[in-house]
Backbone as a ProteinNet text record, in pm:
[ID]
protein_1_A
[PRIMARY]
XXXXXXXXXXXXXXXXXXXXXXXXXXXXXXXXXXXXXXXXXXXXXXXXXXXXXXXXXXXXXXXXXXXXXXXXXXXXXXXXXXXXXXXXXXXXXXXXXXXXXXXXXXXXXXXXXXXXXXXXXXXXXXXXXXXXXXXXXXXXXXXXXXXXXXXXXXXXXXXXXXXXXXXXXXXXXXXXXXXXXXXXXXXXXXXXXXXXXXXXXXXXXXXXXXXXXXXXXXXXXXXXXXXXXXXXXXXXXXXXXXXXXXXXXXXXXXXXXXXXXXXXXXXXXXXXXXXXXXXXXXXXXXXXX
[TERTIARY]
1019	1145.3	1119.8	1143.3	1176.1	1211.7	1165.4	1166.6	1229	1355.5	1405.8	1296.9	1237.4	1112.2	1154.4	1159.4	1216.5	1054.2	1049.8	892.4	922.9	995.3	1038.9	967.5	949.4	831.6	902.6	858.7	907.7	848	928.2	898.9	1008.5	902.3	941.8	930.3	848.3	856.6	840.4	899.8	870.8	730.8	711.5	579.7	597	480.2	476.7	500	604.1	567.5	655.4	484.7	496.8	634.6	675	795.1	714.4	805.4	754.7	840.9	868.7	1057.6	1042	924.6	939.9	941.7	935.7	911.8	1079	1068.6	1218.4	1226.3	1169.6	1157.6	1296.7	1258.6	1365.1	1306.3	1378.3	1409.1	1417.1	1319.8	1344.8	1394.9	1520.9	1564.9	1631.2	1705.4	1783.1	1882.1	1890.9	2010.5	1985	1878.1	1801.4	1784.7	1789.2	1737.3	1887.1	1832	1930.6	1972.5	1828.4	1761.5	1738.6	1797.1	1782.9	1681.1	1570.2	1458.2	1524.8	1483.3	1574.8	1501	1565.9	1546.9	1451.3	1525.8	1529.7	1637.1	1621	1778.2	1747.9	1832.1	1858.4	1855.4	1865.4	1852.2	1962	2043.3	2154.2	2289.2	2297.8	2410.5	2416.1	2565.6	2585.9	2567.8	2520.5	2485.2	2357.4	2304.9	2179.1	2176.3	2063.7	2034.8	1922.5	1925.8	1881.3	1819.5	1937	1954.5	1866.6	1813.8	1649.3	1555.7	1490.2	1401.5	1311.5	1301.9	1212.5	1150.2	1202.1	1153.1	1119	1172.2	1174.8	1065.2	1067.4	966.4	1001.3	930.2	957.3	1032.3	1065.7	1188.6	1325.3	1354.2	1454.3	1480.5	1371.5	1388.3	1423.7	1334.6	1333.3	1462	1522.1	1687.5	1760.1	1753.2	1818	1888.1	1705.7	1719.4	1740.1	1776.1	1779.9	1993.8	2044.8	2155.2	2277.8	2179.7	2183.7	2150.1	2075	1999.7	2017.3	2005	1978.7	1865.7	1754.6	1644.5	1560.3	1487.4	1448.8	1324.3	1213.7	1091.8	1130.7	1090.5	1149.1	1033.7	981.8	798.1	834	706.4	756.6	563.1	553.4	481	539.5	411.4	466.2	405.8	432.7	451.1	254.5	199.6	39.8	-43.3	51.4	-45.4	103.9	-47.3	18.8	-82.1	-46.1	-103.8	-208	-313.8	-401.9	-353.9	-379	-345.3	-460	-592.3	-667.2	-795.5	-775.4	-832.7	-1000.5	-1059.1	-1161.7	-1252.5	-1157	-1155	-1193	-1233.4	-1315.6	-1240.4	-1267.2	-1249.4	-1118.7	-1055.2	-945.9	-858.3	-908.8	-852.2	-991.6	-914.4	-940.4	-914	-984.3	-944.9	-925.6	-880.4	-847.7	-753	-732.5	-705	-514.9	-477.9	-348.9	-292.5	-184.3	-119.5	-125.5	-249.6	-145.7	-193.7	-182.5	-179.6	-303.4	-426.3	-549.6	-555.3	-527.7	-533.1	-473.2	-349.3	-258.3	-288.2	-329.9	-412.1	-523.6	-619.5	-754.2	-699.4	-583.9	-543.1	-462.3	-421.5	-338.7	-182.9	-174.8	-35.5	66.8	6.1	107.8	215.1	274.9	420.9	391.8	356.2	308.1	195.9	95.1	12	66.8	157.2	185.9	291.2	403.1	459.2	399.5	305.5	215	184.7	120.2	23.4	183.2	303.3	381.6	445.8	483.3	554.8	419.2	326	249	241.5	328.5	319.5	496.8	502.7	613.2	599.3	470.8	441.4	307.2	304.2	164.2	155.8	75.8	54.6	-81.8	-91.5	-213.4	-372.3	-450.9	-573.9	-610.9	-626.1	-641.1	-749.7	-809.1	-859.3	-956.6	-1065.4	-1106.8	-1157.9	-1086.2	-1132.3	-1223	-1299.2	-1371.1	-1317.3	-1205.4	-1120.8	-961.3	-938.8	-788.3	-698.6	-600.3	-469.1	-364.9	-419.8	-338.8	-428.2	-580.4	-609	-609.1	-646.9	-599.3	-501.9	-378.2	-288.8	-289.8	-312.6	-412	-461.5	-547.7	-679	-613.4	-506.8	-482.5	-417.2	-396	-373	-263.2	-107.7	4.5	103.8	36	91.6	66.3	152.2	152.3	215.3	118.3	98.6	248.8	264.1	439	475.3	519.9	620.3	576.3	435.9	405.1	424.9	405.3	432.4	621	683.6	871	877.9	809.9	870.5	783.1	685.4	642.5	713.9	773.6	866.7	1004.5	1054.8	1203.9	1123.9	1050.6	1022.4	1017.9	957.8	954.1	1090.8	1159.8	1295.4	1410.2	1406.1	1457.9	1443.1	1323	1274	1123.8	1140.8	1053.9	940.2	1011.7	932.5	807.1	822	715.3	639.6	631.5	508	390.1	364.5	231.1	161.1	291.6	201	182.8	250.2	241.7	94.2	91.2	-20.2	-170.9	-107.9	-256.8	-284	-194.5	-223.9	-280.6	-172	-262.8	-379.7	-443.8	-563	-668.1	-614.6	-684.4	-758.3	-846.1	-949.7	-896.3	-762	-772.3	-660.9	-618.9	-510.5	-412.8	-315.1	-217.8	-117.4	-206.7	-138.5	-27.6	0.5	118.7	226	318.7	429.1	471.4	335.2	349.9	314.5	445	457.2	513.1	530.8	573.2	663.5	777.9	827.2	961.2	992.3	1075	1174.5	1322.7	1437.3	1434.3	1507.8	1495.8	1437.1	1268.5	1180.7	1219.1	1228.8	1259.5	1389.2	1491.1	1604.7	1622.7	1513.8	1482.5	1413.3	1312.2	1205	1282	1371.7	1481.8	1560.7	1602.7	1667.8	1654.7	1501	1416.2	1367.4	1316.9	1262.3	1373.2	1482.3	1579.1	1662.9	1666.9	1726.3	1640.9	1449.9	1385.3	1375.3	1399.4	1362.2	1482.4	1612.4	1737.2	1738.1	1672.1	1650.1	1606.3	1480.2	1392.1	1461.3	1541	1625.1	1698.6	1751.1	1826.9	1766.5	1622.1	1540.3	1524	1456.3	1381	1430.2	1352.7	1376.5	1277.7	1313.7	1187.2	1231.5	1254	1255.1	1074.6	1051.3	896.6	801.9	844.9	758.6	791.3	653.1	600.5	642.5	629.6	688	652.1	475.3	433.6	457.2	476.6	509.2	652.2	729.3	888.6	808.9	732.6	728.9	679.2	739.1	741.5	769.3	918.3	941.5	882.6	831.7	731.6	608.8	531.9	416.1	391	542	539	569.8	675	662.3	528.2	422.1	322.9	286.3	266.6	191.8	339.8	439.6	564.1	561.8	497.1	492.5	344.4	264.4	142.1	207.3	257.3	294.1	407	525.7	591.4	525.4	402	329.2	239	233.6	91.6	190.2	310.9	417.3	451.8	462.7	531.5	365.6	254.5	114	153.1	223.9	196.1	283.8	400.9	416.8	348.3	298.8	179.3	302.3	434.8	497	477	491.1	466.4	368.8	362.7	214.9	224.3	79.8	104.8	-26.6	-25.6	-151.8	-175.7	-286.9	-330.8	-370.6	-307.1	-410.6	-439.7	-578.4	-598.6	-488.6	-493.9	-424.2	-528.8	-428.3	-495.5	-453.6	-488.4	-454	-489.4	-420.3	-403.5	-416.5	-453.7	-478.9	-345.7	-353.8	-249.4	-207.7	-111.5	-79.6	-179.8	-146.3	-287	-217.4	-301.9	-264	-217.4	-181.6	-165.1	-264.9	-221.5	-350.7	-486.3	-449.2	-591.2	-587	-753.5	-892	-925.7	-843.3	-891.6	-1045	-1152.3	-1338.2	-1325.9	-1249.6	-1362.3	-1343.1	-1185.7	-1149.6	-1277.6	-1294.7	-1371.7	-1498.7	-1540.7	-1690.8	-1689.9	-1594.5	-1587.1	-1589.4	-1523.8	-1481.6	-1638.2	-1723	-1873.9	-1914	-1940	-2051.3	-2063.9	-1897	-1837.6	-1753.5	-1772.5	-1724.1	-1569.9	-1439.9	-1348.3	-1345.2	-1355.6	-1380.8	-1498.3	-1598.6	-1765.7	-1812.2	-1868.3	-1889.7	-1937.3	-2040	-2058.7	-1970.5	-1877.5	-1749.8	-1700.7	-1666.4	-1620.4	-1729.3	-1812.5	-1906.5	-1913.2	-1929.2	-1855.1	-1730.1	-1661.6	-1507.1	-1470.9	-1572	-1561	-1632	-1717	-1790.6	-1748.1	-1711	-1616	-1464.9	-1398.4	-1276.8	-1129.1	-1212.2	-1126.5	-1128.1	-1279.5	-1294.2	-1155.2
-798	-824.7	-852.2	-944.6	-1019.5	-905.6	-882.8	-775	-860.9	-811	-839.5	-819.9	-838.1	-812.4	-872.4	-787.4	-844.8	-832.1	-890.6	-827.1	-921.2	-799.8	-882.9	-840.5	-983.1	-1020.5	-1011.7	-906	-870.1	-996.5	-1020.3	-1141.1	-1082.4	-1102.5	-1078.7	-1200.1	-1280.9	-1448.2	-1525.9	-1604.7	-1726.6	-1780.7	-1747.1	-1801.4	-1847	-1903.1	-1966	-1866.3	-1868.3	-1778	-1872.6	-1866.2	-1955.9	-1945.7	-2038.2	-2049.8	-1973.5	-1858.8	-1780.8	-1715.3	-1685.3	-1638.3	-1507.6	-1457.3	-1310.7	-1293.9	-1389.2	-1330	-1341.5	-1261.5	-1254.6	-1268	-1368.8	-1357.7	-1334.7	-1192.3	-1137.2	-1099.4	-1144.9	-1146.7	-1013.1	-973.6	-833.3	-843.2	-693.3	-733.9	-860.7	-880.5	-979.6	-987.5	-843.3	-803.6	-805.3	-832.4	-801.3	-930.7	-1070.2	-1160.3	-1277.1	-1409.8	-1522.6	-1604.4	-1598.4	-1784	-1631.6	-1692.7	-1658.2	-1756.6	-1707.4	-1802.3	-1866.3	-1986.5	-2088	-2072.2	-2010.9	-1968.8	-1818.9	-1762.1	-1607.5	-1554.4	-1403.3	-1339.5	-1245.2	-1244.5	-1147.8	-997.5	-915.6	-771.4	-757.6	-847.1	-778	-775.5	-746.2	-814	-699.8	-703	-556.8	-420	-318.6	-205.2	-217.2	-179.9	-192.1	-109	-133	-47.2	-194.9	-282.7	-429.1	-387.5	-320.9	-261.9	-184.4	-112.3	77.1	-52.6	-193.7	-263.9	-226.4	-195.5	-179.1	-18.3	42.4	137.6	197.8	119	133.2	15.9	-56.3	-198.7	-247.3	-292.9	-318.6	-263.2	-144.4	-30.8	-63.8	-149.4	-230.3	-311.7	-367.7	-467.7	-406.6	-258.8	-151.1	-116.8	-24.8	-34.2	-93.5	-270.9	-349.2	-367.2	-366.5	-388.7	-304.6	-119.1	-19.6	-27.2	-77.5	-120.5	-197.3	-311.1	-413.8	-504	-477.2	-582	-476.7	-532	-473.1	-579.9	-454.7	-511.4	-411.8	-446.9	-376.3	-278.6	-421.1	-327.8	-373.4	-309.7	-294.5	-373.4	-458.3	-438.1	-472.1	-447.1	-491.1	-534.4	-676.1	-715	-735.9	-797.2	-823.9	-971.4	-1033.5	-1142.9	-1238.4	-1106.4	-1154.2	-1054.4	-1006.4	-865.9	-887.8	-917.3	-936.7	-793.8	-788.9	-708.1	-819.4	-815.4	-910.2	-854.3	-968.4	-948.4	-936.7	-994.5	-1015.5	-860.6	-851.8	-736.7	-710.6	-789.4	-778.7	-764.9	-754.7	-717.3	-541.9	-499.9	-368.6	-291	-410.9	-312.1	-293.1	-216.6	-197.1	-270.7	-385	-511.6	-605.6	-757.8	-840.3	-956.7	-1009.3	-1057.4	-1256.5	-1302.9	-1478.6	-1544.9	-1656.6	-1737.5	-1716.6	-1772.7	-1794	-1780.6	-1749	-1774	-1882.4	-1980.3	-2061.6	-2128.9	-2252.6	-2212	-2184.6	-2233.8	-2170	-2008.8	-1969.2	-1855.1	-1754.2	-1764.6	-1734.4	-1755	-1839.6	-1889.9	-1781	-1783.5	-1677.4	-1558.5	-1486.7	-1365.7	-1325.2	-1374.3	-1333.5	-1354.2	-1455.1	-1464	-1538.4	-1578.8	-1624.7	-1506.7	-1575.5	-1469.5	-1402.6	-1443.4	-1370.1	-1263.4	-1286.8	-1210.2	-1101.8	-1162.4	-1035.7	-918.4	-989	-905.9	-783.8	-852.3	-782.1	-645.7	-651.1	-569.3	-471	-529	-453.3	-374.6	-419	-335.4	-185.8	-186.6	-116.3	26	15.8	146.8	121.2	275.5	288.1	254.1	301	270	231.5	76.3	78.5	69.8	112.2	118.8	48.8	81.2	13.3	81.7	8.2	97.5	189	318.1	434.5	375.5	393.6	364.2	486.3	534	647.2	614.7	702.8	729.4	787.1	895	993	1087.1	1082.1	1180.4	1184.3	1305.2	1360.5	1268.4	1263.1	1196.8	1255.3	1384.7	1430	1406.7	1369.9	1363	1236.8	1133.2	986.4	908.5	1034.9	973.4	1088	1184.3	1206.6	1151.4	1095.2	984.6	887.1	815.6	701.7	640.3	503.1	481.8	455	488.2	480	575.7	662.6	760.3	925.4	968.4	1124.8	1171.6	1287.5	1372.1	1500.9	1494.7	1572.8	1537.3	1369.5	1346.9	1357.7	1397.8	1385.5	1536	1640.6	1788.5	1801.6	1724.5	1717.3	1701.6	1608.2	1531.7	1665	1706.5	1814.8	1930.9	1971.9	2082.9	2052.2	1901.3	1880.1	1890.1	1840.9	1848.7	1984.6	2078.1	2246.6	2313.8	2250.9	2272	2204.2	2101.2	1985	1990.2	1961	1953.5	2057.8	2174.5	2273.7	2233.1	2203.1	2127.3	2033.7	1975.2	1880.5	1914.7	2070.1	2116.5	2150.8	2136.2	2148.9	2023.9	1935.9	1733.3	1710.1	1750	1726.4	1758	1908.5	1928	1833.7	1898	1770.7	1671.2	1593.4	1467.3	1457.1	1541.1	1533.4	1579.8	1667	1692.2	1615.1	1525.4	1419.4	1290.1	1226.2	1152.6	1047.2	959.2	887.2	803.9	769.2	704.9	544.7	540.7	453.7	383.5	282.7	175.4	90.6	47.1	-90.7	-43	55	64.6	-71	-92.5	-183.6	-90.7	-165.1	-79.5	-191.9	-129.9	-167.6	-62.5	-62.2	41.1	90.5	111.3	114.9	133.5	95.5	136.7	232.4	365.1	485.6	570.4	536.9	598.3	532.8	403	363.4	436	445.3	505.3	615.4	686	817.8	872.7	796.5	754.3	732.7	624	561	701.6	731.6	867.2	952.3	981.2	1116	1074.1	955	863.4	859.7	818	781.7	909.6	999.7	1132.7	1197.5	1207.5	1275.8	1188.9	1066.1	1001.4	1019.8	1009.6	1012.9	1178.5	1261.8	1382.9	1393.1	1299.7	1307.6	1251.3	1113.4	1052.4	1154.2	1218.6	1290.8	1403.2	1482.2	1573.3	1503.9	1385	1303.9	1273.9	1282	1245.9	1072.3	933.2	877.7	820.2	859.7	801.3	857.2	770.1	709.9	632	650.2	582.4	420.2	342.2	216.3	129	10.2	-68.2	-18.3	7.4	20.5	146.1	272.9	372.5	403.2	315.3	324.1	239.4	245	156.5	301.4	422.5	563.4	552.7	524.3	554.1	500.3	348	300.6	382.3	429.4	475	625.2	652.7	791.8	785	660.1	641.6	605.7	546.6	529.9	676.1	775.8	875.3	983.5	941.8	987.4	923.3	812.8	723	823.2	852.9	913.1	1063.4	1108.8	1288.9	1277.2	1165.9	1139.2	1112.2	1064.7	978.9	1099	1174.8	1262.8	1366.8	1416.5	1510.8	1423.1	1296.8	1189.8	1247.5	1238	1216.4	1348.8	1507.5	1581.8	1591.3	1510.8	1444.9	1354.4	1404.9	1328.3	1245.8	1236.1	1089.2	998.3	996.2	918.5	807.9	683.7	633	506.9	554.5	470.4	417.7	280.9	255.4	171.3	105.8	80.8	-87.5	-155.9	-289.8	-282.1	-396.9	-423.9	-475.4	-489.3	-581.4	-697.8	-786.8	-906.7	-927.5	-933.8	-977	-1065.2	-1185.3	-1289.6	-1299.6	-1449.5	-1475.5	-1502	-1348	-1345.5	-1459.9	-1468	-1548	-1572.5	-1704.8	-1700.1	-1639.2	-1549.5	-1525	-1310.9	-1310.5	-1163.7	-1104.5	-955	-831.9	-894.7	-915.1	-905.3	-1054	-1052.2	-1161	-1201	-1287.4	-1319.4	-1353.3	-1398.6	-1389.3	-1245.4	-1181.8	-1039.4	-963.2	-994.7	-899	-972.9	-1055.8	-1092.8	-1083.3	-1056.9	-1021.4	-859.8	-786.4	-643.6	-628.2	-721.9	-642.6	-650.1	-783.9	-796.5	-714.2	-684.8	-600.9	-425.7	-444	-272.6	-324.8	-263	-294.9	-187	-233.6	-78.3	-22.9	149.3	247.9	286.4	197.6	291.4	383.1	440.5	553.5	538.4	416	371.6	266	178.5	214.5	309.6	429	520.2	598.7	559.8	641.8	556.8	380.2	306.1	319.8	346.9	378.9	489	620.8	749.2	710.8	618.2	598.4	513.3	371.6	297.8	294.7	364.7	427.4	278.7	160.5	27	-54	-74.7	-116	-110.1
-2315.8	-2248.6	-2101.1	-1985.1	-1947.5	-1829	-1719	-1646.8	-1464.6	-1407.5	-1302.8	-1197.7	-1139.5	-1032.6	-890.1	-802.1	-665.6	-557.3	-526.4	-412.3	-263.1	-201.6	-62.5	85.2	124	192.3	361.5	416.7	567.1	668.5	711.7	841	981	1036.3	1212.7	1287.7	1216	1266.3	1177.5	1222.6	1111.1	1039.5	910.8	840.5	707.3	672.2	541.5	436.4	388.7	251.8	151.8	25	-83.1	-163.8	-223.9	-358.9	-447.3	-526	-627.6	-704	-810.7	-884	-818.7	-808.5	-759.5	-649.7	-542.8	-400.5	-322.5	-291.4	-166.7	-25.8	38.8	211.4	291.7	398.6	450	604.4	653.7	816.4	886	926.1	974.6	1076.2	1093.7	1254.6	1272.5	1232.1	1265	1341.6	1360.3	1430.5	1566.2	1611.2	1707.3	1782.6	1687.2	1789.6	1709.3	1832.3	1830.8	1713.6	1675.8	1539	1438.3	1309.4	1183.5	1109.4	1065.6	999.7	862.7	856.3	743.9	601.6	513.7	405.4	367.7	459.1	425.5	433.2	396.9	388.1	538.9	600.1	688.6	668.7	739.3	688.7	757.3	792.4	895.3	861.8	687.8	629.1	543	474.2	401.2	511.5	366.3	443.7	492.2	643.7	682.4	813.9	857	968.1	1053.8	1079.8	1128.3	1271	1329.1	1480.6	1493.1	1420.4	1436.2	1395.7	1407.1	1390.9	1447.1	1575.8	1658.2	1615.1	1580.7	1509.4	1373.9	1283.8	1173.7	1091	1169.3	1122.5	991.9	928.1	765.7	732.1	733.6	688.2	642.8	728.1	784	687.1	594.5	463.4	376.5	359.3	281.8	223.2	343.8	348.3	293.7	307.1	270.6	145.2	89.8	-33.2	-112.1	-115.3	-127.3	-174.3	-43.1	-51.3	-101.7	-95.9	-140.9	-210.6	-319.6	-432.7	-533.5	-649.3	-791.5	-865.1	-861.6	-935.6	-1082.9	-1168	-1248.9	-1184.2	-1090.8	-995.9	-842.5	-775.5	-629.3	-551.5	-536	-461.9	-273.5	-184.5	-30.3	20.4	38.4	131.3	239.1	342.9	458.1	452.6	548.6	546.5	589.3	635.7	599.1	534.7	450.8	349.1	239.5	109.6	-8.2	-102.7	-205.1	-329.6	-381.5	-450.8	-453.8	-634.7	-774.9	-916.6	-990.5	-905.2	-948.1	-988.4	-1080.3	-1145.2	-1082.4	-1072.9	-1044.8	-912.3	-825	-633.1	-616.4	-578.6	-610.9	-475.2	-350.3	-225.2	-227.5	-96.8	-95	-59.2	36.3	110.3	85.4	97.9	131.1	210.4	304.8	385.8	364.3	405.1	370.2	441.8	442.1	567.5	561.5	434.6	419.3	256.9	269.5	131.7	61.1	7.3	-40.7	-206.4	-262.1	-359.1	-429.2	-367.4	-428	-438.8	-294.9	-298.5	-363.1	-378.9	-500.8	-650.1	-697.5	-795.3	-801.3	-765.2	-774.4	-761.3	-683.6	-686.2	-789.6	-882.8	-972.9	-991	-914	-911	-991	-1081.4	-1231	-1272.5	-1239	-1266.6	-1448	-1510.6	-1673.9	-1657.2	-1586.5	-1556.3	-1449.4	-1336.7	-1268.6	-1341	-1379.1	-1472.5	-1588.2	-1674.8	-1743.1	-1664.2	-1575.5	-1468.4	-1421.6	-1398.9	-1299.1	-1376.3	-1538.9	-1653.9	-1721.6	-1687.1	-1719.3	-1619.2	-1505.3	-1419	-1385.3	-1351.7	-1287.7	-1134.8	-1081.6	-960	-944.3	-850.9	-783.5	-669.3	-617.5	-444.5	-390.1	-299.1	-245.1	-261.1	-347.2	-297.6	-222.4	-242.6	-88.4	-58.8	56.6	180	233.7	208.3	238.2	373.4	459.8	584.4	664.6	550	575.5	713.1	700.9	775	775.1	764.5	698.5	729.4	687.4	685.7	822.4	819.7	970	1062.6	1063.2	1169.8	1203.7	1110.3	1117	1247.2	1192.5	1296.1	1387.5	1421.7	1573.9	1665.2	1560.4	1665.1	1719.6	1575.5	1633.3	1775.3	1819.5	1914.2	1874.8	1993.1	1992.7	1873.3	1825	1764.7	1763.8	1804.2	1892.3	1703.6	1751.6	1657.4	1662.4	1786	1768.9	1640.1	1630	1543.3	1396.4	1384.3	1239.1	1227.5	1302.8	1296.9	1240.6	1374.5	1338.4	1179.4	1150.9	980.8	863.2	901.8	828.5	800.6	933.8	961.6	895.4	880	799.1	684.4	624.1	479.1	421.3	507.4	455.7	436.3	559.6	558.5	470.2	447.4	345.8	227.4	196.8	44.2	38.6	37.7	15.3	-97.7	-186.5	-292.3	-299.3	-162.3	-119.2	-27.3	1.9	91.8	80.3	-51.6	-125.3	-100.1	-138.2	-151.9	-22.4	63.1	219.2	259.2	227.6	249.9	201.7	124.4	-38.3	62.6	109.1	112.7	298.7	351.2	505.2	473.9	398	423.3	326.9	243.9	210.4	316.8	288.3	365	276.2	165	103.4	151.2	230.3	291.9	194.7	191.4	134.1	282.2	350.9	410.5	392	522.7	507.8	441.9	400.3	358.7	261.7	172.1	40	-54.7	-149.3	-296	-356.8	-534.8	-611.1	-703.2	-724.1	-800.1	-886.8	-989.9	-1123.7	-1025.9	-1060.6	-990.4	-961.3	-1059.2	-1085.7	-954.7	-944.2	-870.2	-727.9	-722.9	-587.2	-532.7	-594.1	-519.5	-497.3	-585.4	-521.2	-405.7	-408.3	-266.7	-154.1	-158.3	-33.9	11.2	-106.5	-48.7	48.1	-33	19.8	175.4	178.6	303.4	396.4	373.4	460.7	541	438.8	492.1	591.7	544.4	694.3	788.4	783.1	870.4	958.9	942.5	946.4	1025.5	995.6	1083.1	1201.8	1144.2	1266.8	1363.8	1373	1454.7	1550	1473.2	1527	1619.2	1597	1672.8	1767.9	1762.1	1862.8	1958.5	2070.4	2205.4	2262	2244.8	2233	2329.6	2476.7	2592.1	2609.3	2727	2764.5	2656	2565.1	2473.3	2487.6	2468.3	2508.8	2354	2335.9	2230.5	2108	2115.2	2048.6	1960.5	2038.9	2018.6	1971.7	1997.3	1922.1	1784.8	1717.2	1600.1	1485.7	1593.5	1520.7	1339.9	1329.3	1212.7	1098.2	1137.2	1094.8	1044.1	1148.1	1130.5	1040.2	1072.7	991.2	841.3	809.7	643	627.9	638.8	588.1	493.3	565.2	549.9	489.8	496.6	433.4	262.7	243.6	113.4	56.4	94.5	38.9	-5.7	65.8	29.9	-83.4	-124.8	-206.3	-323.6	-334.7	-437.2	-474.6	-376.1	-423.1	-519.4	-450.8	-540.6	-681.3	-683.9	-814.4	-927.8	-833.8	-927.7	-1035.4	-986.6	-1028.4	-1227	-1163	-1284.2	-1376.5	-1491.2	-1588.3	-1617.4	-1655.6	-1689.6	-1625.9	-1509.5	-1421.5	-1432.9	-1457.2	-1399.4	-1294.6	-1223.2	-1069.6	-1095.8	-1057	-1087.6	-928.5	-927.1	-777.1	-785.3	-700.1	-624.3	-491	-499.2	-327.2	-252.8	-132	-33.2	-3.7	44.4	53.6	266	257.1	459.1	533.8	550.8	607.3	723.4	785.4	894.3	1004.8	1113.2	1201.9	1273.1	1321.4	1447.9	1539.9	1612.5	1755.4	1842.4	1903.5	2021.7	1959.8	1856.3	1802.1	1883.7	1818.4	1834	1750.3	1632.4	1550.5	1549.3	1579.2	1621.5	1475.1	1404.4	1254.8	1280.4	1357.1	1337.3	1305.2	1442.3	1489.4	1345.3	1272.8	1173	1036.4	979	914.2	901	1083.8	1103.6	1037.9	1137.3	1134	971.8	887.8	703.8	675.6	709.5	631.2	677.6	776.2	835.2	816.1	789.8	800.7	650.2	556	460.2	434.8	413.1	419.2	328.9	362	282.5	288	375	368.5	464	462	537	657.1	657.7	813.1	836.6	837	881.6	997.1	913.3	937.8	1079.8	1095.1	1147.8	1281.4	1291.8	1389.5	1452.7	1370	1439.1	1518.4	1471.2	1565.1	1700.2	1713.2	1768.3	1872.2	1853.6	1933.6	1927.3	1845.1	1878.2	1870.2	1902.5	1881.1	1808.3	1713.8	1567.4	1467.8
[MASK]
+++++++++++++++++++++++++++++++++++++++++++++++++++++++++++++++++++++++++++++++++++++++++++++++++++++++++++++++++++++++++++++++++++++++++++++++++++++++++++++++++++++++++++++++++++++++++++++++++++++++++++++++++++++++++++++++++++++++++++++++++++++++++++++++++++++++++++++++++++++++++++++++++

């Protein structure tokens, strides 16, 4: 049977994203700027939250479609990170120029074949990512994210949903990380997730104080579902009904002029392969890798 599949593709600027029955391109933040990109949906329509863009990032699509769509599987790329179909990709990412149709082609993207793959789990997520260091310390280290706010959202969850202070734990002190706030997932489970997601986050709003913080650093709520999607998934794992199964990401070549140096990132994947241990042993080391 013939499965409704929505997989909507976050854009903050205008880019190529291929014709596909399953893909949904949506305008993040729309609420936010002048020009609406031509042939996407806005996030700034219905019930939404368009306006917390700057903080919520992708979220913002999330929402949307949470609100506003009825689908059988829920899925969310971004607009240069797709799920790769292709069974036989080992790492956790892969890196390539653009979406298009070769590339799509070699990744798996025949709508029969993806379907197949998406009716077989309730949930898939992204390849974890071993860091060879914890999930709380991860975002410690990292740059532009203060560890306050990952303590705040720990403290509503104990308080909130008691239930999930075990997975919280599990998972901060896991070294196996689940990136990009890309998923794939059964109604049912998605609107439960949105729930659970939207209410601490929806707390935290409310604790938070985010005067001084720099652009980057309002891209908080953002950064904290990441690692808010791993402690949900690690509590879903404990359910044996459940099944979540895993693909790579695929990650495309940024904008000119972006943060990321599509050579330096391509040099950096050969040389430093992700998920290996020296990797990991470069990065403590130069700290900007």
């Amino acid at each position: 049977m013939s499965q409704n599949i929505k997989i909507f593709i976050s854009c903050h600027k205008e880019y190529y994203v291929p014709s596909h029955p399953f893909f949904c391109p949506i305008q993040v933040g729309a609420d936010l700027h002048d020009e609406l990109f031509k042939g996407m949906q806005p996030d700034n329509t219905g019930n939404n939250i368009s306006h917390l863009n700057r903080r919520y990032c992708e979220l913002t699509a999330q929402y949307w479609a949470w609100k506003n769509e009825n689908a059988d599987y829920y899925g969310f790329f971004h607009y240069r990170r797709y799920f790769s179909f292709n069974r036989k990709i080992k790492r956790p990412y892969v890196i390539t120029a653009k979406p298009d149709d070769y590339t799509l082609q070699y990744h798996g993207f025949d709508p029969k074949n993806m379907e197949e793959i998406i009716n077989c789990y309730d949930v898939i997520l992204p390849v974890p990512e071993n860091m060879y260091v914890s999930a709380y310390n991860h975002y410690k280290d990292s740059k532009n994210h203060n560890i306050v706010d990952l303590k705040m959202v720990k403290d509503i969850i104990e308080e909130s949903y008691p239930a999930f202070s075990s997975a919280a734990d599990e998972y901060l002190n896991s070294t196996r990380l689940y990136f990009c706030n890309m998923f794939i997932m059964r109604k049912a489970i998605f609107n439960d997730y949105c729930n659970w997601l939207f209410n601490i986050l929806t707390e935290f709003d409310r604790r938070k104080d985010f005067s001084g913080y720099n652009s980057k650093e309002m891209r908080v709520n953002g950064y904290l579902a990441e690692r808010l999607l791993g402690i949900y998934c690690t509590w879903l794992k404990k359910n044996e009904v459940t099944k979540i199964g895993y693909l790579p990401r695929i990650h495309f070549e940024a904008f000119a002029g972006e943060t990321d140096n599509f050579r330096k990132m391509k040099m950096i994947y050969n040389l430093l392969p992700p998920g290996t241990i020296r990797r990991s042993i470069v990065k403590k080391i130069f700290k900007q890798i």
